[in-house]
PDB file of C-alpha atoms in Angstrom:
ATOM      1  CA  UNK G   1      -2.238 -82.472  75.936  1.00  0.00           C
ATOM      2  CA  UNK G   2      -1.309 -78.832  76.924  1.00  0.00           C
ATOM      3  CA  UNK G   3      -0.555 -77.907  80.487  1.00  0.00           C
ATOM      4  CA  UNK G   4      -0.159 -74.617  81.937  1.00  0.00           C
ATOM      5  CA  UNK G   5       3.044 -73.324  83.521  1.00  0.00           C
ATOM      6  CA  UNK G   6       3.438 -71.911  86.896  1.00  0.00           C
ATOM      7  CA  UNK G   7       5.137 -68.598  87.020  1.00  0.00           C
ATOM      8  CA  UNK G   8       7.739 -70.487  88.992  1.00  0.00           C
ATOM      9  CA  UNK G   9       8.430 -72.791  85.494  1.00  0.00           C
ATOM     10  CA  UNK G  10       8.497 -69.844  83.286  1.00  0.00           C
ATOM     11  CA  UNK G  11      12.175 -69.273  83.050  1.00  0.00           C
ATOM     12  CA  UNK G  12      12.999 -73.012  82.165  1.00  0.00           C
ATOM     13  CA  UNK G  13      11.003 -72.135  79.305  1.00  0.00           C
ATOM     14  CA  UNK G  14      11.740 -68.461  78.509  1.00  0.00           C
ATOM     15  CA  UNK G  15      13.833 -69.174  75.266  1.00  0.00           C
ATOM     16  CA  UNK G  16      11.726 -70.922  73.375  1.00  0.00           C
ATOM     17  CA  UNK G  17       7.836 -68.901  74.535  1.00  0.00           C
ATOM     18  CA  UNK G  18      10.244 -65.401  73.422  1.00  0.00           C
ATOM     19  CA  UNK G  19      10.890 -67.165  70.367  1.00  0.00           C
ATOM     20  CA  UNK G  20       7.478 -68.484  69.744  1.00  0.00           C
ATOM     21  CA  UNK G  21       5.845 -64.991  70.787  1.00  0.00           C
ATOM     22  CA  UNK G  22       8.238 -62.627  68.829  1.00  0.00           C
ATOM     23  CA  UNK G  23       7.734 -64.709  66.030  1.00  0.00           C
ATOM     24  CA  UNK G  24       3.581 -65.072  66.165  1.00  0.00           C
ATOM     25  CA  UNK G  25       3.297 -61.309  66.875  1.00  0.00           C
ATOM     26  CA  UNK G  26       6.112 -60.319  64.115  1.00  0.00           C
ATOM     27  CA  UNK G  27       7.286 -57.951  66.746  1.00  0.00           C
ATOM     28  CA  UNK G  28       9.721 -55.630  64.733  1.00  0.00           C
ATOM     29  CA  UNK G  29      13.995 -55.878  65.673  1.00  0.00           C
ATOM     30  CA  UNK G  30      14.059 -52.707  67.053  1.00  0.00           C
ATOM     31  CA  UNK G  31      10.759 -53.253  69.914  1.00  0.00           C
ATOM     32  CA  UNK G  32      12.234 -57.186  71.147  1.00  0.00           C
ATOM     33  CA  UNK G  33      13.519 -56.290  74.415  1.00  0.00           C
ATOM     34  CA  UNK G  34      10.588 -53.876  75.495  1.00  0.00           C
ATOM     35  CA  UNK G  35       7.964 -56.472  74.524  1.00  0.00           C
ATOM     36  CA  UNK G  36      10.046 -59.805  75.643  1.00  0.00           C
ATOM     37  CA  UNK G  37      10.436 -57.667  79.224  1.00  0.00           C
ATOM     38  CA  UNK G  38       7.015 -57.073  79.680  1.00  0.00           C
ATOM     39  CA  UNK G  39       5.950 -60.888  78.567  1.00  0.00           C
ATOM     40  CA  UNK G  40       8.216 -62.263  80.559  1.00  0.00           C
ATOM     41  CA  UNK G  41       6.921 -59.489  83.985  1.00  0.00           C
ATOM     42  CA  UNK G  42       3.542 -60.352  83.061  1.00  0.00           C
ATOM     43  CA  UNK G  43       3.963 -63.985  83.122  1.00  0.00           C
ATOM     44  CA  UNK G  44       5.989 -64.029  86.172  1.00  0.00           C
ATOM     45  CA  UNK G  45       3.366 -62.082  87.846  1.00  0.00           C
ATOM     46  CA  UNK G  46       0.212 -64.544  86.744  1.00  0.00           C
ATOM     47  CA  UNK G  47      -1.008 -61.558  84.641  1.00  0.00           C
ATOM     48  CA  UNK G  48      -0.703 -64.161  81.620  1.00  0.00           C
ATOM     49  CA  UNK G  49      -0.349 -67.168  81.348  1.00  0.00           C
ATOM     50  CA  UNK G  50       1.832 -69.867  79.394  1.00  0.00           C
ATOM     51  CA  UNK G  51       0.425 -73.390  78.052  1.00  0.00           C
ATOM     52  CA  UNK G  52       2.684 -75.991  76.215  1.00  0.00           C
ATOM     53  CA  UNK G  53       2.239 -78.873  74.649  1.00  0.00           C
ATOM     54  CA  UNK G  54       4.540 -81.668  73.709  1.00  0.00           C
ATOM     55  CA  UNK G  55       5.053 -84.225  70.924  1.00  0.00           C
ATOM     56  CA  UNK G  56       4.820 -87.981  71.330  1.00  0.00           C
ATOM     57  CA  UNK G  57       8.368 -87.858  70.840  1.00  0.00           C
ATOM     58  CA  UNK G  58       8.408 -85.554  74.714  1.00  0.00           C
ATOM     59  CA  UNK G  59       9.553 -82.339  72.590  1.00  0.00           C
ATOM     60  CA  UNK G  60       8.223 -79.078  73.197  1.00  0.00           C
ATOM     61  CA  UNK G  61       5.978 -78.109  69.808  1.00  0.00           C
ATOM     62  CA  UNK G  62       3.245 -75.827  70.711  1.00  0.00           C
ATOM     63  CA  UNK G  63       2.796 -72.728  73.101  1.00  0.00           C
ATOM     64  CA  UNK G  64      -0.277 -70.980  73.917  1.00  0.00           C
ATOM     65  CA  UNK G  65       0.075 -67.824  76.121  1.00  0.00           C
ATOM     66  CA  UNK G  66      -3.712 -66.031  77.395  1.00  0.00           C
ATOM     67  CA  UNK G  67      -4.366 -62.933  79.211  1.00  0.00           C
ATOM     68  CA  UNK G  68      -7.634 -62.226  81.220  1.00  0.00           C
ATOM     69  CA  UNK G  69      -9.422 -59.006  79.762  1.00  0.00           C
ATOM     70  CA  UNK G  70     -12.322 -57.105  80.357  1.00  0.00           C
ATOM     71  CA  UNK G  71     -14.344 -56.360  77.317  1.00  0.00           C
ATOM     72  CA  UNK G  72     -15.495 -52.504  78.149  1.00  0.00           C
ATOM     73  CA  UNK G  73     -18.668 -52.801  76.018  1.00  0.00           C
ATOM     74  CA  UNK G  74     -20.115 -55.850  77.450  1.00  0.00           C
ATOM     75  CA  UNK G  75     -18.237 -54.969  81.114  1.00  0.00           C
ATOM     76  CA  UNK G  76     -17.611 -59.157  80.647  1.00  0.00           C
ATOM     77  CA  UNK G  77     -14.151 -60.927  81.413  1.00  0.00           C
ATOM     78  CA  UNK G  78     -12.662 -62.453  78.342  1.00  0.00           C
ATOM     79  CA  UNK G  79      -9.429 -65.199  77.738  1.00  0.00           C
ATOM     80  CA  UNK G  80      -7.584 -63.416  75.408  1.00  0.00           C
ATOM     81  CA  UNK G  81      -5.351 -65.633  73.244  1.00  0.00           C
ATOM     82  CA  UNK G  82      -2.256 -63.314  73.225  1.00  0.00           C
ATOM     83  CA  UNK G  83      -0.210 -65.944  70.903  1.00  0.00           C
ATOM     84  CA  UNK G  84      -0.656 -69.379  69.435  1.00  0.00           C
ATOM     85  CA  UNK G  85       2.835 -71.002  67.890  1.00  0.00           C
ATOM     86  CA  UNK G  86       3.878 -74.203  67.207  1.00  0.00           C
ATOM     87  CA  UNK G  87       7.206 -75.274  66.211  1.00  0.00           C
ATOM     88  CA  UNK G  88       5.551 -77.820  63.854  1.00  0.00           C
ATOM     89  CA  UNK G  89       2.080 -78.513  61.971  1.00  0.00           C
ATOM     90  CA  UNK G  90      -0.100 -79.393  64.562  1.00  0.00           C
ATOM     91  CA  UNK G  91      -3.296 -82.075  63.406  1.00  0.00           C
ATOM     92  CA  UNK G  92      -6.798 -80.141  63.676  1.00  0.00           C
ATOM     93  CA  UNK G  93      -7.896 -82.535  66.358  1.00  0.00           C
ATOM     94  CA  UNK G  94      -4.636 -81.848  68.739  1.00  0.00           C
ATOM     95  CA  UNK G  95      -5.869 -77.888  68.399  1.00  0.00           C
ATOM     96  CA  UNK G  96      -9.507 -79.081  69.470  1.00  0.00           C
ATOM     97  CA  UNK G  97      -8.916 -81.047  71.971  1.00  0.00           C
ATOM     98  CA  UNK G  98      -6.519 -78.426  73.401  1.00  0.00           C
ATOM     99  CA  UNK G  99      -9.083 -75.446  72.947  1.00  0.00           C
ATOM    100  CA  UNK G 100     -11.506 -77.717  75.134  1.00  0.00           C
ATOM    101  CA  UNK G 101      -8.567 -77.652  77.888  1.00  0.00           C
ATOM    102  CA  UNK G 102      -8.345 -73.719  77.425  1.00  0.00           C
ATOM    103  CA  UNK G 103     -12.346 -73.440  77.844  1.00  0.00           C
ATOM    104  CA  UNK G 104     -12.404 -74.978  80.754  1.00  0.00           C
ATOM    105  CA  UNK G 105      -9.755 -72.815  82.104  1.00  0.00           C
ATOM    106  CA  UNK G 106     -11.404 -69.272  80.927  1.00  0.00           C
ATOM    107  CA  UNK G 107     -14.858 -70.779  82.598  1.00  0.00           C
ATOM    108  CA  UNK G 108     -13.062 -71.417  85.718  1.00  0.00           C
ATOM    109  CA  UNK G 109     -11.945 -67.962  85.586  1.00  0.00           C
ATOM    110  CA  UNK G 110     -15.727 -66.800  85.282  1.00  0.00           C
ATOM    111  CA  UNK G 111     -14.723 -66.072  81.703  1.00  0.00           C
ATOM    112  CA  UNK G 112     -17.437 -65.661  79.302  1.00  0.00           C
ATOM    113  CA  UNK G 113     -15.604 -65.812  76.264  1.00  0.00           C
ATOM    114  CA  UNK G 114     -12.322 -66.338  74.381  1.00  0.00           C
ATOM    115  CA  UNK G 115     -11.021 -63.500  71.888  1.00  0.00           C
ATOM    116  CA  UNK G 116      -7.533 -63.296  70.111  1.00  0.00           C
ATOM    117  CA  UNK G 117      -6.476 -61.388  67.309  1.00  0.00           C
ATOM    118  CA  UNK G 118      -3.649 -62.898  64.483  1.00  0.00           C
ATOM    119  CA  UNK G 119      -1.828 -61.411  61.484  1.00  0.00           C
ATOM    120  CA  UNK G 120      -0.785 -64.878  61.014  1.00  0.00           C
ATOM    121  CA  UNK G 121      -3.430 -66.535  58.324  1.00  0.00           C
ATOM    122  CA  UNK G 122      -2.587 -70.098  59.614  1.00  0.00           C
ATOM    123  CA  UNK G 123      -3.586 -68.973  63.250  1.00  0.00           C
ATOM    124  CA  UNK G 124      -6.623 -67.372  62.003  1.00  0.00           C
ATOM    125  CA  UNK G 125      -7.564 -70.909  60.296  1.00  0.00           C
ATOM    126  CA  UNK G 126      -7.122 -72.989  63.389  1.00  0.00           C
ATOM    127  CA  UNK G 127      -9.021 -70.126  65.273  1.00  0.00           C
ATOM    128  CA  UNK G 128     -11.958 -70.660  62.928  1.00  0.00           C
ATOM    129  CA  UNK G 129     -11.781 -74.629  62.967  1.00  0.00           C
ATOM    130  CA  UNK G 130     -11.692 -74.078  67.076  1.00  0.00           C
ATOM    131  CA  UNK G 131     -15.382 -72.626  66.429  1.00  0.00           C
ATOM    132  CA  UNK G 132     -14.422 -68.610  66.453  1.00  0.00           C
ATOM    133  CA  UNK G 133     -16.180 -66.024  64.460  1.00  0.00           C
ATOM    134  CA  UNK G 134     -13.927 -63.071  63.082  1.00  0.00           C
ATOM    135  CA  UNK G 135     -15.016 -59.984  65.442  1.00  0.00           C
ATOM    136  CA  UNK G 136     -13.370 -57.527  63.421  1.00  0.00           C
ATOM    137  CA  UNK G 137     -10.496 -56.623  61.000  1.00  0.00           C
ATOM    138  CA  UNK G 138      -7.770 -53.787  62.377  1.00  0.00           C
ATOM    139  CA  UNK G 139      -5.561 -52.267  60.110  1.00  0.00           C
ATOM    140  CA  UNK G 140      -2.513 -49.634  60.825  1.00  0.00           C
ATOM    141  CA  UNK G 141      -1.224 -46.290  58.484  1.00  0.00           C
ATOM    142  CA  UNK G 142       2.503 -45.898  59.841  1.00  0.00           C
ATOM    143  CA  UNK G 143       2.651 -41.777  60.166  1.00  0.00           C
ATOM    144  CA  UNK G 144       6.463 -42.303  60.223  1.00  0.00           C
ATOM    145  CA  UNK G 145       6.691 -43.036  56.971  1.00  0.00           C
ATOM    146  CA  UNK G 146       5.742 -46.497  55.704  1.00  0.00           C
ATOM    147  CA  UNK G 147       2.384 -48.772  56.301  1.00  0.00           C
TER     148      UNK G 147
END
């Protein structure tokens, strides 16, 4: 079972989601503090929002942080999956039964869908076992010298 932090409970927290986000996002050495400070405003704001989920054991193993987005071309609000990380495999049905938690909470929002975007192959899997279609594929030439 996931539950979703309160701004308030954010900083008990703050280690490990900047470790699990850094790490899901491969967010390169030298951009860490300018990402990790605008996580950490957003979340403290409500802009996004945290979900963990514990082991049987009562140790933290999985993070979820979502946005709420507009999708311009179908002027629709969206839960955007901004990272998925867990500190351990995590079974198939644990993921599903978690994803039903997160649908809920994107139709309370008067979501009407749930987009994220991975370059993390195992994230993309459990996306596709969760029932998600790839959208699209984005790739990146580096004009500063390297791809």
């Amino acid at each position: 079972m996931i539950i979703r932090l309160q701004p308030m409970q954010i900083p008990t927290y703050w280690e490990a989601i900047k470790y699990a986000a850094v790490n899901a996002d491969k967010v390169e050495d030298e951009y860490v503090a300018k990402y990790t400070n605008r996580l950490l405003y957003h979340l403290l704001n409500g802009k996004a929002q945290c979900f963990i989920g514990f082991s049987d054991e009562r140790i933290l193993q999985r993070i979820l942080i979502t946005r709420i987005i507009t999708d311009e071309v179908r002027d629709e609000k969206s839960l955007f999956i901004n990272c998925l990380y867990s500190f351990e495999i995590v079974s198939p049905k644990v993921w599903q039964a978690e994803f039903e938690e997160v649908k809920k909470f994107a139709r309370s929002l008067g979501c009407t869908s749930i987009t994220s975007w991975t370059i993390n192959e195992r994230a993309a899997e459990i996306s596709r076992r969760l029932g998600m279609k790839d959208r699209f594929k984005s790739f990146i030439y580096d004009l500063r010298g390297g791809a």
